[in-house]
Amino acid sequence: MYNFEFSKPGTIDEAVAALGADEAQALGGGQTLLPTMKQRLAAPEVLVSLTGIDQMKGICLSDAGEVCIGGATTHATVAAEAAAHYPALAALAGRIGDPAVRNRGTIGGSLANNDPSACYPAAALGSGATIITNTREIAADDYFQGMFATALDEGEIITEVRFPVPEAANYQKFVQPASRFALVGVFVAKYADGVRVAVTGASSDGVFRWTEAEEVLNGSFTKDAIDALSPPSGDMIADLHGSAEYRAHLVKVMTGRAVAAAS
Amino acid sequence: MPKDHGIGASSKRREDLRFLTGRGRYTDDINLMGQAYVHFLRSDMAHGKINGIDTSEAEKMPGVIRIFTGKDFEGVGGLPCGWQVTDRHGNPMQEPPHPILAQGKVRHVGDPICAVVAESAAQARSAAEAIMLDIEELPAVIDMKAAVQDGAPKVHDELDSNLCYDWGFVEENKDAVNKAFEEAAHVTTLELVNQRLAPNAMEPRVAVGDYAPGTDESTLYTTSQNPHVIRLLMGAFVLGIPEHKLRVVAPDVGGGFGSKIFHYAEEAFCTFAAKAIQRPVKWTASRSEAFISDAQGRDHVTKIELALDADNNFTALRTETYANMGAYLSTFAPSVPTWLHGTLMAGNYKTPLIYVNVKAVFTNTVPVDAYRGAGRPEATFQLERVIDKAARELGVDPVELRRQNFVTEFPYATPVAVEYDTGDYHATMDKLLEMIDRDGFEARAAESKARGKLRGLGINSYIEACGIAPSALVGQLGARAGLYESATVRVNATGGLVVMTGSHSHGQGHETSFAQVVADMIGIDEGMVEIVHGDTANTPMGMGTYGSRSLAVGGSAMVRATEKIIAKAKKIAAHLMEAAEGDIELKDGEFTVAGTDKSVAWGDVTLAAYVPHNYPLEELEPGLEETAFYDPNNFTYPAGAYACEVEVDPDTGKVEILSFAAADDFGNIVNPMIVDGQVHGGLAQGIGQALLENCAYDEDGQLLSASYMDYAMPRADDVPFYAVDHSCQTPCTHNPLGVKGCGEAGAIGSPPAVVNAVVDALHRGGHSHVMHIDMPLTPHRVWQAMHQA
Ligand SMILES: Cc1cc2nc3c(=O)[nH]c(=O)nc-3n(C[C@H](O)[C@H](O)[C@H](O)COP(=O)(O)OP(=O)(O)OC[C@H]3O[C@@H](n4cnc5c(N)ncnc54)[C@H](O)[C@@H]3O)c2cc1C
């Protein structure tokens, strides 16, 4: 790790101002950023911690019935407090990493980082969530732009994420044996206006919606409907832990299981 | 009633108090006044020619004290290899130099090129980033079979080829073995890979070098399993420091599993640099560095063939193995695929003819050496897999096929040069079957099937050789060291004892179990015995801990020294009680005279030894301190039977271990709880190998699994609750405790049980084309095996 300045503002405005400095970077739970800095792969000159901003922490229900989660809310808090409103989302948060990771890592950090194997991107895309930043609101469908790429501008902060609550939903995570991130994770959510299926871990383009599956599930929300499909095509990741073909196969298996568990 | 003290009692591990409360004193806890820090700049390419190293900018960086390169070590010895293997043709192995810092070439990712010594670790690292390297990348050789092809790039230009040796064992049997194969009624052949593993001790390696100019003495604090071995190798072969001017201390060590046996460049560097800059020099490995600088384990590619007669008796066994040495010969690397592997190929069976061929190969990868089990897991895995395959091909019960071929008479001289002194392989198999309810398996399999899962059962035997080893024998086999062990027992005036042992404890619990033995012999409280180890300044020359040798060899030395103590104490007691020495008995810490009511307490005798007012000074020296060296006259042969029950998810290929049972014969047991723990740990590592762990290189020699993001260590929920039994006991016939060693058995016996079980599950699920899957049996590999044509 190289030396850096540290600031911990109490408001979003102060954070935005602090992030205006040269080579400044936001710090959420530090579960991704700090290991990267220790390996000297990142070298911000100023770290602006967001975890002292009360406005960005906690969970509530909006008047429209959406679950609203502050951008600096930890996975552990989501696991505990979202359970009553959105059990599938809480269960997803409860299976990220280990207790230490869950007690530090934040939803904003996870979505900003957009690791191709991370769990929250599947929930956000699969729920058609809205990512709220200090400057605008971004629909999940516009937010994710490929591995580690998002619609966020330099210095833009995720202050809140709003999840419409589905009629039924489930997340199936098939873990990569070493990291226990998702080798393939599938989030299925059934809304009055249609089913959404979001897949993480599998594609070289990052999280994506499996539209063929959504279509058949709109007709029949059953595992059988998925069993009749071919695995998704597209540019799947191939590495030590699984070939492209295996990942595509897992997408289908996990989608079927998610539907079975949700219905 | 289980015993509550002494030999046979599950005494609580006294060392755990400090380990579990954060009060251990590990090498990284040692900080010396004025200490500097070193950072090693390591090669990021697998093979390259060093054209130039420019340190001029780096030297100007803040805090830099001095930057060392290979040039500073010209004329200094390289790291020595401790075992010379002779090949099939009677020629010595090819033995390339192993410089402390790279000279001319880099040969694996992680090969140290420069060492930056600075005021802080961060400054050293920053300065290392400013070094300008001019290295021309050369084609890397990674695959062993490609490495021995004509025209393959050479890891060491000065050698004839990448072949370290081509070993045949027993070469004279080769023709007879081939003939037996021609005459066989059935031959089963299996090709398999025993994959490379990273040892991953919880504590990464650390070295602190210190030099005292006033006395010209060097001290090295290091994470080692055998400080005397390091002192000898580093002092005599690398740095030219006489042993009386060199002290090596290995304090609390957080696990080794073999990887901390070897003498490493960083140890020699810190000792050398401390003298060069006249300040202590410290190095602490990061986990990332451990992955590319700790010697790794296994990495064999094998073809094994088993010949059977018409009655299913094993008639011959033939193997061909490629064994990866990595880029350099680590300290004991050549011995692992040969003498620690070929000699175990008989297993528990009376196969009369065996021929083992091993080609050891240099590649542009991290050096490979002994890792928990060292050679014996490789032997067991091949043998127990090929037997299972044979049973499947012949349509016979795998347990019965084994039983039919078990060695049953002891001592038994194998056709591969060793003699099993004792054992009872049917007994451990019987015990195992009792533990696992084999008869109920079909019902359990049906229940799994109803849930869409495939259940399988894998059973195997194993034997291993521990207590390494008779010095004269290993000397003939090429060891450049003796393999005795030592102990000094010092009795204090008030009756307490300190035992200074050449064995080293790095998790095994010697401080507890060794004390149990001595206390039991004298009949005193275990709390009166303290075990001291790990410092060449206060322990007798010892060979250290590996190969499950500590109790069998180190414990035996301790018993011998304690016997000398008791003999002398009896003389003193006889004098005090005015009785004949031959009439003195020692029981429960009391000396008595047979047939009388006279007695003196242990403490009275020890006091008399040091306050010799009433003492036979004409015949006996005062004091009570004895040393013994023990050189075993054979290996010990722990053996047993293991069973694993798995469930495979046919949709994903994921394997879940439902149960694992181990019936071991370790001979006599000193502390059953510690033995359980050793077996549990070994099983976890064996299951880790079977299902999870894999050191994978890409074709350019980059380590793909260079962190825990990609190297899968077993975690608590990957392993089941184990059923462990060691009630079958055939005591070792040639050491005074009758003990065999239990440290590696779990890691040796378990991988074939897991793989046998998975193959069984797949067959039951209709995937009858799957005869083998190479470890680790990741979901991906199992799924691929099911779906391959
Ligand atoms: C051992 C381990 C296991 C893990 N397992 C999983 C897993 O199974 N599944 C999974 O999904 N993840 C996993 N993670 C990742 C974990 O969820 C991280 O917490 C998360 O990816 C990053 O969140 P953070 O708050 O720690 O962000 P940080 O590390 O602090 O920051 C990450 C990036 O996001 C930026 N950032 C942070 N907060 C904001 C914000 N509010 N607005 C804009 N930018 C921001 C930072 O500048 C940085 O670029 C694991 C991590 C570890 C260490």
GROMACS .gro file of N, CA, C and O in nm, chain A residues 161-226:
model
  264
  161VAL      N    1  -3.016   0.268  -0.344
  161VAL     CA    2  -3.063   0.177  -0.448
  161VAL      C    3  -3.207   0.140  -0.413
  161VAL      O    4  -3.237   0.109  -0.298
  162ARG      N    5  -3.295   0.150  -0.515
  162ARG     CA    6  -3.438   0.121  -0.489
  162ARG      C    7  -3.479  -0.004  -0.564
  162ARG      O    8  -3.465  -0.012  -0.685
  163PHE      N    9  -3.531  -0.097  -0.487
  163PHE     CA   10  -3.574  -0.226  -0.545
  163PHE      C   11  -3.725  -0.237  -0.542
  163PHE      O   12  -3.783  -0.242  -0.432
  164PRO      N   13  -3.792  -0.245  -0.657
  164PRO     CA   14  -3.934  -0.279  -0.655
  164PRO      C   15  -3.950  -0.421  -0.601
  164PRO      O   16  -3.867  -0.507  -0.632
  165VAL      N   17  -4.050  -0.443  -0.520
  165VAL     CA   18  -4.065  -0.575  -0.457
  165VAL      C   19  -4.148  -0.667  -0.546
  165VAL      O   20  -4.259  -0.633  -0.584
  166PRO      N   21  -4.091  -0.782  -0.584
  166PRO     CA   22  -4.163  -0.874  -0.674
  166PRO      C   23  -4.265  -0.960  -0.600
  166PRO      O   24  -4.268  -0.964  -0.478
  167GLU      N   25  -4.345  -1.030  -0.681
  167GLU     CA   26  -4.439  -1.125  -0.621
  167GLU      C   27  -4.365  -1.248  -0.570
  167GLU      O   28  -4.401  -1.307  -0.468
  168ALA      N   29  -4.265  -1.286  -0.644
  168ALA     CA   30  -4.185  -1.402  -0.604
  168ALA      C   31  -4.044  -1.383  -0.660
  168ALA      O   32  -4.029  -1.323  -0.767
  169ALA      N   33  -3.948  -1.430  -0.587
  169ALA     CA   34  -3.810  -1.416  -0.637
  169ALA      C   35  -3.720  -1.516  -0.568
  169ALA      O   36  -3.752  -1.567  -0.460
  170ASN      N   37  -3.607  -1.544  -0.631
  170ASN     CA   38  -3.507  -1.632  -0.570
  170ASN      C   39  -3.373  -1.610  -0.638
  170ASN      O   40  -3.367  -1.578  -0.756
  171TYR      N   41  -3.268  -1.626  -0.558
  171TYR     CA   42  -3.131  -1.617  -0.612
  171TYR      C   43  -3.062  -1.750  -0.589
  171TYR      O   44  -3.061  -1.801  -0.477
  172GLN      N   45  -3.009  -1.808  -0.694
  172GLN     CA   46  -2.933  -1.932  -0.683
  172GLN      C   47  -2.788  -1.900  -0.714
  172GLN      O   48  -2.755  -1.850  -0.822
  173LYS      N   49  -2.702  -1.931  -0.618
  173LYS     CA   50  -2.560  -1.901  -0.635
  173LYS      C   51  -2.485  -2.032  -0.638
  173LYS      O   52  -2.490  -2.109  -0.542
  174PHE      N   53  -2.416  -2.060  -0.746
  174PHE     CA   54  -2.328  -2.176  -0.752
  174PHE      C   55  -2.188  -2.122  -0.735
  174PHE      O   56  -2.137  -2.049  -0.819
  175VAL      N   57  -2.125  -2.158  -0.624
  175VAL     CA   58  -2.001  -2.087  -0.589
  175VAL      C   59  -1.880  -2.141  -0.665
  175VAL      O   60  -1.870  -2.260  -0.692
  176GLN      N   61  -1.791  -2.049  -0.695
  176GLN     CA   62  -1.657  -2.085  -0.742
  176GLN      C   63  -1.586  -2.141  -0.619
  176GLN      O   64  -1.591  -2.080  -0.512
  177PRO      N   65  -1.525  -2.260  -0.629
  177PRO     CA   66  -1.480  -2.328  -0.508
  177PRO      C   67  -1.375  -2.251  -0.427
  177PRO      O   68  -1.371  -2.265  -0.306
  178ALA      N   69  -1.293  -2.171  -0.491
  178ALA     CA   70  -1.190  -2.100  -0.416
  178ALA      C   71  -1.242  -1.970  -0.358
  178ALA      O   72  -1.241  -1.949  -0.237
  179SER      N   73  -1.286  -1.880  -0.443
  179SER     CA   74  -1.325  -1.746  -0.396
  179SER      C   75  -1.463  -1.746  -0.332
  179SER      O   76  -1.493  -1.659  -0.252
  180ARG      N   77  -1.543  -1.841  -0.371
  180ARG     CA   78  -1.683  -1.847  -0.330
  180ARG      C   79  -1.764  -1.727  -0.375
  180ARG      O   80  -1.871  -1.698  -0.320
  181PHE      N   81  -1.713  -1.653  -0.470
  181PHE     CA   82  -1.798  -1.562  -0.546
  181PHE      C   83  -1.887  -1.654  -0.633
  181PHE      O   84  -1.874  -1.775  -0.630
  182ALA      N   85  -1.971  -1.593  -0.714
  182ALA     CA   86  -2.058  -1.675  -0.798
  182ALA      C   87  -1.980  -1.725  -0.920
  182ALA      O   88  -1.928  -1.647  -0.997
  183LEU      N   89  -1.974  -1.858  -0.933
  183LEU     CA   90  -1.925  -1.912  -1.060
  183LEU      C   91  -2.037  -1.885  -1.162
  183LEU      O   92  -2.012  -1.843  -1.274
  184VAL      N   93  -2.158  -1.908  -1.115
  184VAL     CA   94  -2.278  -1.864  -1.185
  184VAL      C   95  -2.381  -1.831  -1.079
  184VAL      O   96  -2.403  -1.909  -0.986
  185GLY      N   97  -2.442  -1.716  -1.090
  185GLY     CA   98  -2.553  -1.680  -1.001
  185GLY      C   99  -2.670  -1.633  -1.085
  185GLY      O  100  -2.651  -1.559  -1.182
  186VAL      N  101  -2.788  -1.680  -1.050
  186VAL     CA  102  -2.906  -1.640  -1.128
  186VAL      C  103  -3.012  -1.583  -1.033
  186VAL      O  104  -3.049  -1.648  -0.935
  187PHE      N  105  -3.056  -1.462  -1.064
  187PHE     CA  106  -3.162  -1.399  -0.986
  187PHE      C  107  -3.288  -1.395  -1.071
  187PHE      O  108  -3.287  -1.340  -1.180
  188VAL      N  109  -3.392  -1.457  -1.021
  188VAL     CA  110  -3.520  -1.459  -1.093
  188VAL      C  111  -3.623  -1.383  -1.010
  188VAL      O  112  -3.636  -1.409  -0.890
  189ALA      N  113  -3.692  -1.290  -1.071
  189ALA     CA  114  -3.796  -1.215  -0.999
  189ALA      C  115  -3.920  -1.203  -1.087
  189ALA      O  116  -3.911  -1.171  -1.206
  190LYS      N  117  -4.034  -1.231  -1.025
  190LYS     CA  118  -4.161  -1.229  -1.098
  190LYS      C  119  -4.241  -1.106  -1.055
  190LYS      O  120  -4.274  -1.090  -0.936
  191TYR      N  121  -4.263  -1.019  -1.151
  191TYR     CA  122  -4.341  -0.898  -1.124
  191TYR      C  123  -4.473  -0.906  -1.199
  191TYR      O  124  -4.488  -0.985  -1.294
  192ALA      N  125  -4.564  -0.822  -1.160
  192ALA     CA  126  -4.694  -0.820  -1.228
  192ALA      C  127  -4.676  -0.796  -1.377
  192ALA      O  128  -4.747  -0.853  -1.460
  193ASP      N  129  -4.575  -0.716  -1.412
  193ASP     CA  130  -4.558  -0.685  -1.554
  193ASP      C  131  -4.455  -0.775  -1.623
  193ASP      O  132  -4.411  -0.746  -1.734
  194GLY      N  133  -4.414  -0.880  -1.558
  194GLY     CA  134  -4.324  -0.973  -1.627
  194GLY      C  135  -4.214  -1.029  -1.537
  194GLY      O  136  -4.191  -0.979  -1.427
  195VAL      N  137  -4.150  -1.129  -1.588
  195VAL     CA  138  -4.043  -1.197  -1.514
  195VAL      C  139  -3.909  -1.141  -1.560
  195VAL      O  140  -3.889  -1.114  -1.679
  196ARG      N  141  -3.817  -1.124  -1.465
  196ARG     CA  142  -3.680  -1.083  -1.500
  196ARG      C  143  -3.583  -1.192  -1.454
  196ARG      O  144  -3.596  -1.244  -1.343
  197VAL      N  145  -3.488  -1.223  -1.539
  197VAL     CA  146  -3.385  -1.323  -1.507
  197VAL      C  147  -3.249  -1.257  -1.530
  197VAL      O  148  -3.217  -1.220  -1.643
  198ALA      N  149  -3.174  -1.240  -1.423
  198ALA     CA  150  -3.042  -1.177  -1.437
  198ALA      C  151  -2.935  -1.277  -1.396
  198ALA      O  152  -2.948  -1.347  -1.297
  199VAL      N  153  -2.828  -1.281  -1.474
  199VAL     CA  154  -2.724  -1.382  -1.457
  199VAL      C  155  -2.591  -1.314  -1.428
  199VAL      O  156  -2.548  -1.224  -1.501
  200THR      N  157  -2.525  -1.358  -1.322
  200THR     CA  158  -2.391  -1.306  -1.292
  200THR      C  159  -2.291  -1.421  -1.295
  200THR      O  160  -2.329  -1.538  -1.291
  201GLY      N  161  -2.165  -1.387  -1.306
  201GLY     CA  162  -2.057  -1.487  -1.299
  201GLY      C  163  -2.026  -1.554  -1.432
  201GLY      O  164  -1.917  -1.603  -1.452
  202ALA      N  165  -2.122  -1.555  -1.522
  202ALA     CA  166  -2.107  -1.640  -1.640
  202ALA      C  167  -2.047  -1.571  -1.760
  202ALA      O  168  -1.965  -1.628  -1.832
  203SER      N  169  -2.088  -1.447  -1.782
  203SER     CA  170  -2.058  -1.386  -1.912
  203SER      C  171  -1.937  -1.293  -1.907
  203SER      O  172  -1.916  -1.221  -1.808
  204SER      N  173  -1.863  -1.290  -2.016
  204SER     CA  174  -1.752  -1.194  -2.025
  204SER      C  175  -1.804  -1.052  -2.041
  204SER      O  176  -1.727  -0.957  -2.036
  205ASP      N  177  -1.934  -1.037  -2.062
  205ASP     CA  178  -1.990  -0.902  -2.067
  205ASP      C  179  -2.047  -0.860  -1.931
  205ASP      O  180  -2.117  -0.760  -1.922
  206GLY      N  181  -2.020  -0.939  -1.828
  206GLY     CA  182  -2.073  -0.905  -1.696
  206GLY      C  183  -2.217  -0.951  -1.683
  206GLY      O  184  -2.266  -1.033  -1.761
  207VAL      N  185  -2.283  -0.894  -1.583
  207VAL     CA  186  -2.421  -0.936  -1.555
  207VAL      C  187  -2.509  -0.911  -1.678
  207VAL      O  188  -2.491  -0.813  -1.748
  208PHE      N  189  -2.601  -1.005  -1.703
  208PHE     CA  190  -2.688  -0.987  -1.820
  208PHE      C  191  -2.826  -1.046  -1.793
  208PHE      O  192  -2.843  -1.126  -1.700
  209ARG      N  193  -2.922  -1.005  -1.873
  209ARG     CA  194  -3.057  -1.063  -1.862
  209ARG      C  195  -3.070  -1.174  -1.965
  209ARG      O  196  -3.041  -1.156  -2.083
  210TRP      N  197  -3.120  -1.288  -1.916
  210TRP     CA  198  -3.140  -1.401  -2.007
  210TRP      C  199  -3.282  -1.388  -2.061
  210TRP      O  200  -3.377  -1.437  -2.000
  211THR      N  201  -3.292  -1.321  -2.174
  211THR     CA  202  -3.425  -1.283  -2.223
  211THR      C  203  -3.506  -1.402  -2.270
  211THR      O  204  -3.629  -1.405  -2.252
  212GLU      N  205  -3.441  -1.504  -2.328
  212GLU     CA  206  -3.517  -1.623  -2.371
  212GLU      C  207  -3.588  -1.686  -2.251
  212GLU      O  208  -3.703  -1.728  -2.260
  213ALA      N  209  -3.517  -1.691  -2.141
  213ALA     CA  210  -3.578  -1.750  -2.021
  213ALA      C  211  -3.693  -1.663  -1.973
  213ALA      O  212  -3.799  -1.714  -1.933
  214GLU      N  213  -3.673  -1.532  -1.976
  214GLU     CA  214  -3.781  -1.441  -1.932
  214GLU      C  215  -3.906  -1.464  -2.016
  214GLU      O  216  -4.018  -1.473  -1.963
  215GLU      N  217  -3.885  -1.480  -2.147
  215GLU     CA  218  -4.001  -1.498  -2.235
  215GLU      C  219  -4.080  -1.625  -2.200
  215GLU      O  220  -4.201  -1.621  -2.184
  216VAL      N  221  -4.008  -1.735  -2.186
  216VAL     CA  222  -4.083  -1.858  -2.157
  216VAL      C  223  -4.145  -1.853  -2.018
  216VAL      O  224  -4.255  -1.905  -1.996
  217LEU      N  225  -4.076  -1.787  -1.926
  217LEU     CA  226  -4.132  -1.779  -1.790
  217LEU      C  227  -4.254  -1.688  -1.785
  217LEU      O  228  -4.344  -1.708  -1.702
  218ASN      N  229  -4.259  -1.590  -1.872
  218ASN     CA  230  -4.379  -1.507  -1.880
  218ASN      C  231  -4.499  -1.591  -1.921
  218ASN      O  232  -4.612  -1.565  -1.878
  219GLY      N  233  -4.472  -1.693  -2.001
  219GLY     CA  234  -4.579  -1.783  -2.040
  219GLY      C  235  -4.612  -1.882  -1.929
  219GLY      O  236  -4.729  -1.902  -1.895
  220SER      N  237  -4.509  -1.940  -1.871
  220SER     CA  238  -4.531  -2.041  -1.767
  220SER      C  239  -4.417  -2.032  -1.667
  220SER      O  240  -4.303  -2.063  -1.700
  221PHE      N  241  -4.448  -1.987  -1.547
  221PHE     CA  242  -4.343  -1.967  -1.447
  221PHE      C  243  -4.313  -2.100  -1.378
  221PHE      O  244  -4.346  -2.124  -1.263
  222THR      N  245  -4.251  -2.190  -1.455
  222THR     CA  246  -4.222  -2.324  -1.402
  222THR      C  247  -4.081  -2.365  -1.442
  222THR      O  248  -4.025  -2.317  -1.542
  223LYS      N  249  -4.027  -2.458  -1.365
  223LYS     CA  250  -3.895  -2.512  -1.395
  223LYS      C  251  -3.899  -2.586  -1.529
  223LYS      O  252  -3.804  -2.580  -1.607
  224ASP      N  253  -4.010  -2.652  -1.555
  224ASP     CA  254  -4.022  -2.726  -1.681
  224ASP      C  255  -4.001  -2.635  -1.801
  224ASP      O  256  -3.941  -2.676  -1.901
  225ALA      N  257  -4.050  -2.513  -1.790
  225ALA     CA  258  -4.035  -2.420  -1.902
  225ALA      C  259  -3.886  -2.396  -1.930
  225ALA      O  260  -3.843  -2.385  -2.045
  226ILE      N  261  -3.807  -2.390  -1.824
  226ILE     CA  262  -3.662  -2.369  -1.839
  226ILE      C  263  -3.597  -2.496  -1.892
  226ILE      O  264  -3.509  -2.491  -1.979
   0.00000   0.00000   0.00000
